XYZ file of C-alpha atoms in Angstrom:
654
model
C 35.599 14.872 10.161
C 34.637 11.373 8.955
C 33.745 8.900 11.684
C 32.767 5.263 12.037
C 30.538 3.766 14.728
C 32.058 0.512 16.019
C 30.242 -2.099 18.093
C 32.426 -4.094 20.528
C 30.669 -6.608 22.752
C 27.961 -4.575 24.487
C 29.133 -1.063 23.636
C 28.935 1.337 20.698
C 31.933 3.603 20.133
C 32.385 6.511 17.753
C 35.859 6.557 16.188
C 36.930 9.768 14.369
C 38.973 9.111 11.211
C 41.192 12.080 10.456
C 43.036 10.087 7.819
C 40.735 7.838 5.777
C 43.734 6.213 4.101
C 44.270 4.310 7.345
C 43.427 0.612 7.220
C 40.577 -1.359 8.722
C 43.153 -2.919 11.051
C 44.010 0.576 12.360
C 40.295 1.240 12.895
C 40.019 -1.974 14.908
C 42.958 -1.171 17.156
C 41.704 2.400 17.682
C 38.270 1.087 18.682
C 39.840 -1.421 21.094
C 41.840 1.379 22.741
C 38.658 3.318 23.373
C 36.850 0.208 24.597
C 39.500 -0.689 27.190
C 40.229 2.901 28.228
C 37.433 3.170 30.794
C 37.413 -0.469 31.891
C 38.969 -1.163 35.321
C 40.399 -4.451 34.077
C 40.788 -3.377 30.443
C 37.640 -5.358 29.695
C 39.467 -8.586 30.396
C 41.819 -7.913 27.503
C 45.587 -7.845 27.817
C 47.828 -6.377 25.153
C 45.686 -4.799 22.409
C 48.332 -5.544 19.785
C 47.947 -9.273 20.459
C 44.141 -9.431 20.295
C 42.888 -11.360 17.224
C 39.741 -9.834 15.763
C 37.717 -9.414 12.602
C 35.690 -6.411 11.462
C 32.370 -6.877 9.686
C 29.615 -4.600 8.492
C 26.620 -4.376 10.799
C 24.320 -4.483 7.782
C 24.706 -7.854 6.049
C 27.611 -8.961 8.304
C 30.085 -8.830 5.400
C 33.705 -9.248 6.532
C 36.129 -6.403 5.817
C 39.745 -7.050 4.799
C 42.092 -5.697 7.470
C 44.448 -4.314 4.802
C 41.782 -2.312 2.968
C 41.708 1.420 3.580
C 38.741 3.051 5.282
C 38.008 5.296 2.287
C 37.845 2.294 -0.045
C 35.292 0.202 1.881
C 33.443 2.507 4.307
C 31.503 5.752 4.164
C 31.166 8.515 6.710
C 28.917 7.416 9.606
C 29.118 3.738 8.642
C 28.435 1.050 11.270
C 30.735 -1.938 11.814
C 31.161 -4.642 14.427
C 34.513 -5.722 15.843
C 34.346 -9.389 16.818
C 37.104 -10.621 19.129
C 38.173 -14.194 18.522
C 36.388 -16.472 20.971
C 33.423 -14.133 21.472
C 30.009 -15.312 20.359
C 27.942 -13.356 17.833
C 26.589 -10.198 19.399
C 22.952 -10.499 20.514
C 22.413 -6.935 19.295
C 22.220 -8.155 15.717
C 18.589 -9.042 15.184
C 17.537 -11.139 12.233
C 14.644 -9.828 10.150
C 12.375 -12.158 8.239
C 14.531 -13.670 5.465
C 13.925 -12.746 1.888
C 11.681 -9.726 2.434
C 13.968 -6.708 2.701
C 15.226 -4.853 -0.352
C 16.417 -1.904 1.746
C 20.063 -2.903 1.903
C 23.292 -0.964 2.262
C 23.145 -0.136 -1.469
C 19.761 1.546 -0.978
C 19.680 5.187 -1.975
C 17.029 7.633 -0.894
C 14.471 8.280 -3.648
C 14.177 11.687 -5.266
C 10.386 11.705 -5.475
C 8.065 12.766 -2.671
C 4.554 11.733 -1.706
C 2.580 14.461 0.054
C 0.548 13.367 3.080
C -2.546 15.212 4.241
C -4.340 12.473 6.187
C -7.087 12.167 3.591
C -5.788 10.847 0.269
C -3.287 8.026 0.917
C -4.137 4.717 -0.790
C -3.128 1.143 -0.012
C -0.970 1.093 -3.149
C 0.736 4.337 -2.093
C 1.437 2.827 1.314
C 2.969 -0.322 -0.157
C 5.171 1.802 -2.442
C 6.280 3.873 0.550
C 7.239 0.623 2.252
C 9.344 -0.374 -0.746
C 11.312 2.857 -0.489
C 10.027 4.369 -3.748
C 9.158 7.726 -2.177
C 10.061 10.084 0.611
C 7.254 12.009 2.266
C 6.305 15.611 2.973
C 3.357 17.113 4.804
C 1.016 19.402 2.892
C 0.777 23.014 4.147
C -2.891 22.419 4.966
C -1.993 19.431 7.143
C 0.701 21.406 8.954
C -1.810 24.165 9.753
C -4.316 21.669 11.188
C -1.595 20.083 13.332
C -0.558 23.485 14.721
C -4.145 24.467 15.629
C -4.762 21.121 17.311
C -1.606 21.498 19.382
C -2.524 25.029 20.436
C -5.710 23.709 22.033
C -3.760 21.092 23.987
C -1.263 23.666 25.212
C -4.205 25.751 26.449
C -5.631 22.744 28.307
C -2.318 22.161 30.069
C -1.827 25.850 30.841
C -5.291 26.080 32.424
C -4.784 22.867 34.443
C -7.911 21.220 33.071
C -8.498 17.532 33.812
C -8.602 15.712 30.457
C -8.048 11.980 29.866
C -4.610 11.086 28.589
C -3.385 14.667 28.813
C -3.461 15.378 32.538
C -4.605 11.946 33.778
C -3.364 8.403 33.772
C -4.519 5.783 31.269
C -7.013 2.930 31.245
C -7.763 1.912 34.829
C -5.848 5.005 35.983
C -8.026 7.437 34.027
C -9.210 9.100 37.270
C -5.676 9.711 38.528
C -4.722 13.356 37.956
C -1.042 13.933 37.113
C 0.823 17.110 38.195
C 1.933 19.411 35.375
C 5.570 18.912 36.372
C 5.270 15.205 35.556
C 3.327 15.327 32.285
C 6.442 14.708 30.168
C 7.402 11.764 32.370
C 3.825 10.478 32.069
C 4.083 10.284 28.284
C 7.548 8.706 28.319
C 6.475 6.132 30.894
C 3.473 5.291 28.741
C 5.646 4.495 25.723
C 8.216 2.540 27.726
C 5.717 0.426 29.659
C 3.607 -0.308 26.590
C 6.650 -1.466 24.597
C 5.908 -5.021 25.631
C 5.620 -6.839 22.306
C 7.315 -10.147 21.513
C 8.428 -12.080 18.459
C 10.451 -11.284 15.361
C 10.632 -7.665 14.236
C 8.619 -6.432 11.305
C 10.689 -6.243 8.143
C 12.088 -2.808 7.225
C 9.477 -2.459 4.469
C 6.610 -3.165 6.848
C 8.031 -0.848 9.496
C 8.274 1.924 6.891
C 4.610 1.324 6.077
C 3.690 1.448 9.753
C 5.599 4.699 10.331
C 4.241 6.325 7.157
C 0.685 5.414 8.067
C 1.033 6.776 11.602
C 2.379 10.035 10.149
C -0.568 10.193 7.745
C -3.100 9.736 10.552
C -1.417 12.349 12.746
C -1.399 14.748 9.764
C -5.204 14.879 9.917
C -4.810 17.223 12.881
C -7.058 15.535 15.437
C -4.410 13.942 17.690
C -2.744 16.949 19.312
C 0.760 16.058 18.133
C 3.123 19.007 17.793
C 4.448 19.945 14.375
C 7.971 19.608 15.784
C 7.438 15.956 16.742
C 5.605 15.115 13.521
C 8.419 16.687 11.477
C 10.943 14.555 13.375
C 8.925 11.464 12.435
C 8.967 12.498 8.767
C 12.744 12.985 8.913
C 13.217 9.555 10.479
C 11.070 7.993 7.746
C 12.961 9.721 4.950
C 16.260 8.469 6.409
C 14.782 4.958 6.897
C 15.594 5.040 10.614
C 13.193 2.300 11.651
C 12.397 1.155 15.172
C 12.422 -2.463 16.332
C 8.721 -3.413 16.225
C 7.860 -6.980 17.340
C 5.084 -8.515 15.283
C 3.148 -9.913 18.268
C 1.444 -8.207 21.181
C -1.565 -6.270 19.920
C -5.183 -7.198 20.661
C -6.435 -4.486 18.307
C -8.077 -2.240 20.937
C -7.191 0.264 22.356
C -5.526 0.316 18.976
C -2.202 -1.424 18.339
C -0.645 -0.224 21.583
C 2.384 -2.519 21.847
C 3.720 -2.271 18.276
C 3.099 1.465 18.051
C 4.857 1.929 21.406
C 7.923 0.135 20.043
C 7.740 2.399 17.003
C 7.697 5.470 19.262
C 10.403 4.113 21.565
C 13.005 4.144 18.803
C 12.049 7.689 17.868
C 12.758 8.610 21.505
C 16.287 7.236 21.044
C 15.654 4.129 23.131
C 15.652 0.464 22.212
C 16.885 -0.705 18.825
C 16.663 0.831 15.378
C 17.548 -0.260 11.852
C 18.712 1.699 8.867
C 20.161 0.615 5.503
C 23.516 1.958 6.635
C 23.697 0.640 10.197
C 21.672 -2.524 10.331
C 20.421 -3.042 13.888
C 21.983 -0.752 16.485
C 21.038 1.303 19.536
C 18.411 3.818 18.448
C 20.330 6.849 19.715
C 23.361 5.943 17.580
C 21.282 5.302 14.466
C 19.542 8.672 14.826
C 22.824 10.439 15.513
C 24.499 8.855 12.486
C 21.756 10.340 10.295
C 21.949 13.773 11.892
C 18.678 13.342 13.807
C 17.792 13.963 17.443
C 15.541 11.817 19.649
C 11.980 13.061 20.055
C 11.193 14.816 23.352
C 7.544 14.119 24.157
C 5.145 16.881 25.135
C 1.834 16.374 26.991
C -0.445 13.855 25.215
C 2.157 13.071 22.540
C 2.967 9.610 23.830
C -0.700 8.705 23.629
C -0.967 10.307 20.187
C 1.895 8.148 18.931
C 0.612 4.781 20.161
C -3.193 4.869 19.982
C -4.590 3.658 16.657
C -5.073 0.758 14.237
C -2.005 1.357 12.075
C -0.368 -2.056 12.613
C -3.525 -3.861 11.478
C -4.111 -1.441 8.639
C -0.571 -1.263 7.253
C -0.248 -5.061 7.140
C -3.783 -5.165 5.759
C -2.808 -2.773 2.973
C -0.052 -5.134 1.875
C -2.428 -8.091 2.118
C -5.109 -6.539 -0.105
C -2.604 -5.309 -2.692
C -0.941 -8.719 -2.946
C -4.329 -10.437 -2.956
C -5.503 -8.248 -5.829
C -2.340 -8.991 -7.784
C -2.535 -12.761 -7.360
C -6.287 -12.876 -8.045
C -5.990 -11.410 -11.531
C -2.959 -13.591 -12.309
C -4.903 -16.642 -11.105
C -7.270 -16.147 -14.045
C -4.346 -16.266 -16.480
C -2.875 -19.380 -14.868
C -6.233 -21.154 -14.831
C -6.764 -20.298 -18.510
C -3.405 -21.875 -19.347
C -4.328 -24.994 -17.353
C -7.650 -25.220 -19.182
C -5.767 -25.186 -22.489
C -3.425 -27.976 -21.360
C -6.351 -30.069 -20.107
C -8.180 -29.468 -23.402
C -11.156 -27.731 -21.870
C -13.875 -25.812 -23.675
C -14.406 -22.057 -23.745
C -18.197 -22.286 -23.904
C -18.619 -21.968 -20.126
C -17.334 -18.381 -20.406
C -20.030 -17.232 -22.858
C -21.108 -13.712 -21.881
C -24.820 -14.644 -22.050
C -24.338 -17.109 -19.168
C -22.758 -14.503 -16.927
C -25.265 -11.772 -17.742
C -27.855 -13.994 -16.076
C -25.892 -13.846 -12.807
C -24.374 -10.378 -12.991
C -21.945 -10.346 -10.084
C -19.141 -7.909 -11.037
C -16.294 -10.289 -10.198
C -17.838 -13.198 -12.086
C -18.362 -11.132 -15.248
C -14.849 -9.741 -15.026
C -13.222 -13.172 -14.719
C -15.261 -14.596 -17.590
C -14.179 -11.679 -19.787
C -10.519 -12.335 -18.943
C -10.905 -15.982 -19.917
C -12.533 -15.037 -23.231
C -9.746 -12.546 -23.963
C -7.039 -15.167 -23.413
C -8.535 -18.377 -24.810
C -9.307 -19.655 -28.319
C -11.112 -17.136 -30.517
C -11.073 -15.772 -34.056
C -8.745 -13.087 -32.752
C -6.384 -15.503 -30.941
C -6.794 -18.991 -32.453
C -5.365 -21.955 -30.557
C -4.014 -25.035 -32.283
C -4.456 -26.945 -29.042
C -8.159 -26.034 -28.866
C -8.673 -26.903 -32.520
C -7.082 -30.335 -31.994
C -9.883 -31.502 -29.671
C -12.834 -29.541 -31.040
C -14.631 -32.687 -32.164
C -14.005 -34.762 -29.041
C -16.895 -36.452 -27.242
C -16.483 -34.545 -23.947
C -19.709 -32.772 -22.966
C -18.474 -30.455 -20.220
C -15.460 -29.802 -18.010
C -14.857 -30.376 -14.312
C -15.922 -27.632 -11.923
C -12.321 -26.540 -11.325
C -12.256 -25.274 -14.909
C -15.888 -24.609 -15.759
C -16.672 -22.675 -12.564
C -13.617 -20.404 -12.488
C -15.701 -17.244 -13.104
C -17.973 -18.097 -10.193
C -15.173 -19.104 -7.775
C -12.501 -16.606 -8.826
C -15.203 -13.964 -9.234
C -16.320 -13.885 -5.626
C -12.657 -13.637 -4.589
C -12.352 -10.465 -6.661
C -15.485 -9.025 -5.073
C -14.200 -9.953 -1.596
C -10.909 -8.186 -2.264
C -12.760 -5.071 -3.439
C -14.825 -5.083 -0.229
C -11.763 -5.472 2.001
C -9.771 -2.905 0.043
C -12.506 -0.308 0.453
C -12.450 -0.751 4.249
C -8.645 -0.676 4.411
C -8.442 2.497 2.327
C -11.047 4.165 4.530
C -9.079 3.106 7.616
C -5.826 4.428 6.131
C -7.273 7.940 6.116
C -9.152 7.748 9.413
C -8.335 9.389 12.743
C -8.124 6.503 15.218
C -6.710 8.302 18.252
C -8.335 8.884 21.640
C -9.213 11.401 22.856
C -9.866 13.282 19.619
C -8.841 16.941 19.583
C -11.371 19.213 17.841
C -9.621 22.569 17.607
C -12.543 24.209 15.801
C -14.852 23.280 18.720
C -12.269 23.992 21.369
C -12.694 20.608 23.069
C -11.415 17.074 23.281
C -13.780 14.087 23.105
C -13.164 10.514 24.180
C -14.502 7.936 21.724
C -13.735 4.519 20.335
C -12.175 5.036 16.895
C -9.152 3.051 18.088
C -11.170 -0.194 18.017
C -9.861 -2.402 15.206
C -13.044 -4.332 14.452
C -13.485 -2.866 10.968
C -10.096 -3.876 9.507
C -10.057 -7.084 11.600
C -13.352 -8.328 10.153
C -12.379 -7.244 6.634
C -9.037 -9.077 6.789
C -10.610 -12.255 8.186
C -13.028 -12.119 5.257
C -10.149 -11.438 2.862
C -8.287 -14.535 4.075
C -11.375 -16.717 3.644
C -12.002 -15.335 0.174
C -8.508 -15.414 -1.301
C -7.839 -18.905 0.081
C -10.309 -20.276 -2.459
C -7.878 -19.432 -5.251
C -5.423 -21.923 -3.762
C -8.123 -24.483 -2.990
C -9.315 -24.664 -6.599
C -5.782 -24.334 -7.977
C -4.598 -27.387 -6.015
C -7.403 -29.422 -7.621
C -6.293 -28.275 -11.073
C -2.717 -29.301 -10.231
C -4.084 -32.738 -9.341
C -5.783 -32.957 -12.731
C -2.554 -31.948 -14.498
C -0.508 -34.563 -12.627
C -3.040 -37.409 -12.801
C -2.756 -39.245 -16.170
C -6.300 -40.615 -15.913
C -7.593 -37.028 -15.898
C -5.085 -35.192 -18.065
C -4.088 -37.668 -20.813
C -0.546 -36.502 -20.043
C 2.370 -38.487 -18.551
C 2.015 -39.116 -14.829
C 3.350 -36.172 -12.785
C 4.262 -34.396 -16.012
C 7.586 -36.116 -16.572
C 9.069 -38.625 -18.991
C 10.413 -41.957 -17.729
C 8.109 -42.016 -14.722
C 9.515 -44.155 -11.951
C 13.053 -43.107 -12.679
C 11.732 -39.528 -12.435
C 9.076 -38.336 -9.995
C 8.352 -35.020 -11.692
C 5.699 -32.893 -10.006
C 4.656 -35.553 -7.482
C 5.857 -33.726 -4.384
C 5.244 -30.267 -5.802
C 1.576 -31.227 -5.736
C 2.011 -32.425 -2.137
C 3.456 -29.029 -1.267
C 0.415 -27.342 -2.776
C -1.874 -29.639 -0.808
C -0.028 -28.866 2.435
C -0.335 -25.109 1.863
C -4.060 -25.408 1.194
C -4.487 -27.424 4.381
C -2.501 -24.829 6.354
C -4.726 -22.096 4.973
C -7.840 -23.898 6.172
C -6.615 -23.417 9.743
C -5.435 -19.840 9.138
C -8.843 -18.931 7.703
C -10.510 -19.382 11.084
C -11.479 -15.779 11.869
C -9.493 -14.249 14.719
C -12.001 -11.413 15.106
C -14.627 -13.769 16.563
C -12.430 -13.896 19.671
C -12.190 -11.278 22.397
C -10.430 -11.220 25.772
C -11.020 -8.492 28.317
C -7.861 -6.518 29.136
C -6.711 -3.564 31.267
C -8.668 -4.589 34.369
C -11.908 -4.842 32.342
C -11.566 -1.247 31.100
C -10.874 -2.550 27.607
C -13.435 -5.331 27.842
C -13.936 -6.035 24.130
C -11.104 -6.213 21.607
C -10.768 -7.042 17.889
C -7.707 -9.317 17.706
C -7.029 -7.513 14.438
C -3.242 -7.842 14.625
C -3.464 -11.600 14.198
C -6.163 -11.169 11.530
C -3.712 -9.049 9.507
C -0.695 -11.300 10.029
C -2.502 -14.486 9.100
C -4.180 -12.811 6.097
C -0.684 -12.094 4.779
C 0.328 -15.718 5.389
C -2.749 -16.946 3.532
C -2.010 -14.668 0.575
C 1.609 -15.848 0.430
C 0.502 -19.496 0.500
C -1.950 -18.774 -2.317
C 0.854 -17.202 -4.363
C 3.009 -20.289 -3.924
C 0.235 -22.736 -4.842
C -0.480 -20.777 -8.017
C 3.250 -20.675 -8.794
C 3.226 -24.472 -8.712
C 0.174 -24.589 -10.984
C 1.835 -22.192 -13.439
C 4.937 -24.400 -13.538
C 2.814 -27.520 -14.026
C 0.732 -25.954 -16.808
C 3.852 -24.834 -18.677
C 5.278 -28.335 -18.290
C 2.046 -29.747 -19.690
C 2.489 -27.574 -22.785
C 5.738 -29.412 -23.488
C 3.821 -32.656 -24.062
C 1.411 -30.988 -26.520
C 4.074 -29.572 -28.800
C 4.312 -28.759 -31.688
C 0.752 -27.476 -31.136
C 0.592 -23.895 -29.910
C -1.877 -22.155 -27.657
C -3.163 -18.589 -28.080
C -0.809 -15.656 -28.527
C -1.277 -14.206 -25.003
C -0.848 -17.602 -23.335
C 2.248 -18.306 -25.431
C 3.645 -15.021 -24.093
C 3.010 -16.241 -20.549
C 4.716 -19.543 -21.369
C 7.726 -17.658 -22.802
C 7.952 -15.544 -19.638
C 8.124 -18.629 -17.418
C 10.634 -20.312 -19.704
C 12.855 -17.228 -19.541
C 13.290 -18.096 -15.868
C 12.666 -21.838 -15.563
C 13.691 -24.386 -18.193
C 11.494 -27.375 -19.115
C 11.487 -30.415 -16.839
C 13.329 -33.079 -18.846
C 14.411 -35.128 -15.842
C 14.315 -34.680 -12.076
C 16.245 -31.762 -10.591
C 16.180 -29.552 -7.507
C 12.655 -28.115 -7.739
C 12.431 -25.557 -4.903
C 14.382 -22.853 -6.810
C 11.985 -23.220 -9.762
C 8.987 -22.692 -7.476
C 10.611 -19.673 -5.832
C 11.572 -18.132 -9.198
C 8.000 -18.517 -10.446
C 6.670 -17.165 -7.154
C 8.829 -14.098 -7.702
C 7.281 -13.617 -11.172
C 3.860 -13.510 -9.511
C 4.927 -11.166 -6.698
C 6.419 -8.797 -9.273
C 3.215 -9.152 -11.345
C 5.190 -10.120 -14.434
C 2.517 -12.599 -15.544
C -0.124 -9.880 -15.358
C 2.078 -7.403 -17.219
C 2.483 -9.852 -20.101
C -1.223 -10.674 -20.439
C -2.771 -7.295 -19.556
C -2.369 -5.654 -23.001
C -4.384 -8.462 -24.613
C -7.093 -8.285 -21.941
C -7.307 -4.503 -22.269
C -7.477 -4.703 -26.068
C -10.337 -7.200 -25.868
C -12.234 -5.058 -23.368
C -11.694 -1.658 -24.995
C -12.008 -2.516 -28.692
C -15.128 -4.687 -28.395
C -13.558 -7.559 -30.273
C -16.346 -9.878 -31.469
C -17.052 -12.799 -29.166
C -16.290 -16.148 -30.782
C -18.658 -19.011 -30.070
C -17.082 -22.157 -31.507
C -19.312 -25.187 -32.038
C -18.687 -28.907 -31.642
C -20.787 -32.102 -31.927
C -21.486 -31.933 -28.177
C -22.857 -28.374 -28.330
C -26.614 -28.515 -29.042
C -28.113 -25.924 -31.373
C -31.476 -25.741 -33.183
C -29.850 -24.359 -36.309
C -26.579 -25.574 -37.780
C -24.197 -22.673 -38.207
C -22.976 -21.755 -41.652
C -19.373 -21.837 -40.501
C -17.369 -23.546 -37.730
C -17.633 -20.340 -35.694
C -20.577 -18.093 -35.004
C -19.498 -14.487 -34.548
C -21.640 -12.195 -32.459
C -20.597 -8.568 -32.082
C -21.025 -7.175 -28.602
C -23.163 -4.064 -28.466
């Protein structure tokens, strides 16, 4: 029989709907009857027929018309809230971070699966799992390892051995032996007491990443989790039943205890949960609506669920993937700016970069050569100033391979550590079924990802720092030979004046965020955990730095495209014209002042979706793979012992 879960004030009620042709108004009255039925004073309500109310969806808070039928606007197991006139908005409805969740009520479970074995998950896979592109399954090999690990734990309990976290307390209470009859209560108490985080909840995407990563780590078979509990976690992930996980509260050793405890608490049917269908609701109702049962913890399972670096690592995975995406698009944006500012391509000559063969530097220089003026992609803009008297460009253009290059190398370093951490067992104690013993260690310490993400923030910030200086050059008429702030009728119009200020403010904010959190440590747990990583904050601020970098580069991309307008009818190279066309498909030219924030956000979205990279990548790949001859244009300011026979000297790369 179809049913709807209705939230009234502080209670959740399940209302069976024998006849789905009944109206939303009928559903409201039926829910009110059930609400007042067990209240001594009818809940302070008099005649139900006279109570004014509205019914809205829990997810998205959309109002439902009282005359609509249930079958027309609701599905089986839908969640709605009944708001009585005069009542304030229910505190049960928790706001996620705005603008980040794409897992809405229209979300449909994907058909494709990603198999987890604890050894082969990548940061890109994890981000895609967060986006809802895949469901997950355990490999048969992983299931077998989990079963063997659990068998050893069951033996330990059966033989009444004293083992940390299994038959003892935790931290300072490690020497306190717990009776077998209370081992289940021990694990439940652990999760409840450690669910002490604060702040806004992680977005649904980030919570999916956190849950998927914890499943992957448990699938390695060294944590002692039972296959039954791990399967329940997989089912919850596939249904997008996601616990309320506050973003603050971890010191990154012993693992991310607070956030992972909140993750486990929802799986136990306690606290709050979110799903695309229900929005935020009591965990037990969300699980029930999806045909799932709360997890019943066995010995050691509470500890297995909460001990590890998955909060740091899952946020770190998103940070490195977004950093990698913006770094390669930064090269394209800078190349477009160089064209607008009439810079030279000579600083990107391959011979220069072979003398300082850092991988990132060589890669960036190649991208610039593939996009800028050449025999293969001639630029009318470049040709128009070939015989100018400028000797060399400012560092913000000339040194892009050196500055952008080290960012690329930094991202590669951080990504390698994050991907290793993704497939690492970070529990304690570790359960070695093949040796028949458990061993206490320190794999839960988050110093590795914490240090890597601090370094990532410092590295990727430089993309925004140099970009802001290029924006200044675009907006400053004494440096650009373009109208002040890239707008006609300056004075009447302010153009990009404050957009540049926004970029400057974001760069300044990043300077503070780049202070490494992992240099700090505070002793916790009565000096038992006397050195910690502070990796949770390292991950969160790395994400903030990356987002600020994206927005600064969005402003530069807008400014560079606006600069092109003042150089028309001259055209730039084919790949850069494609980038210009992409931006103009979303944002029209700046003829006079208008509301600018939507333009910045639309361009930011192009960068997040990697549309700029997708447009330019075929040209970069063609240049790299087909060994297109390198063009070395000459000008009166380029010294050479022998005058070339033609305006361009072509040298084929071997």
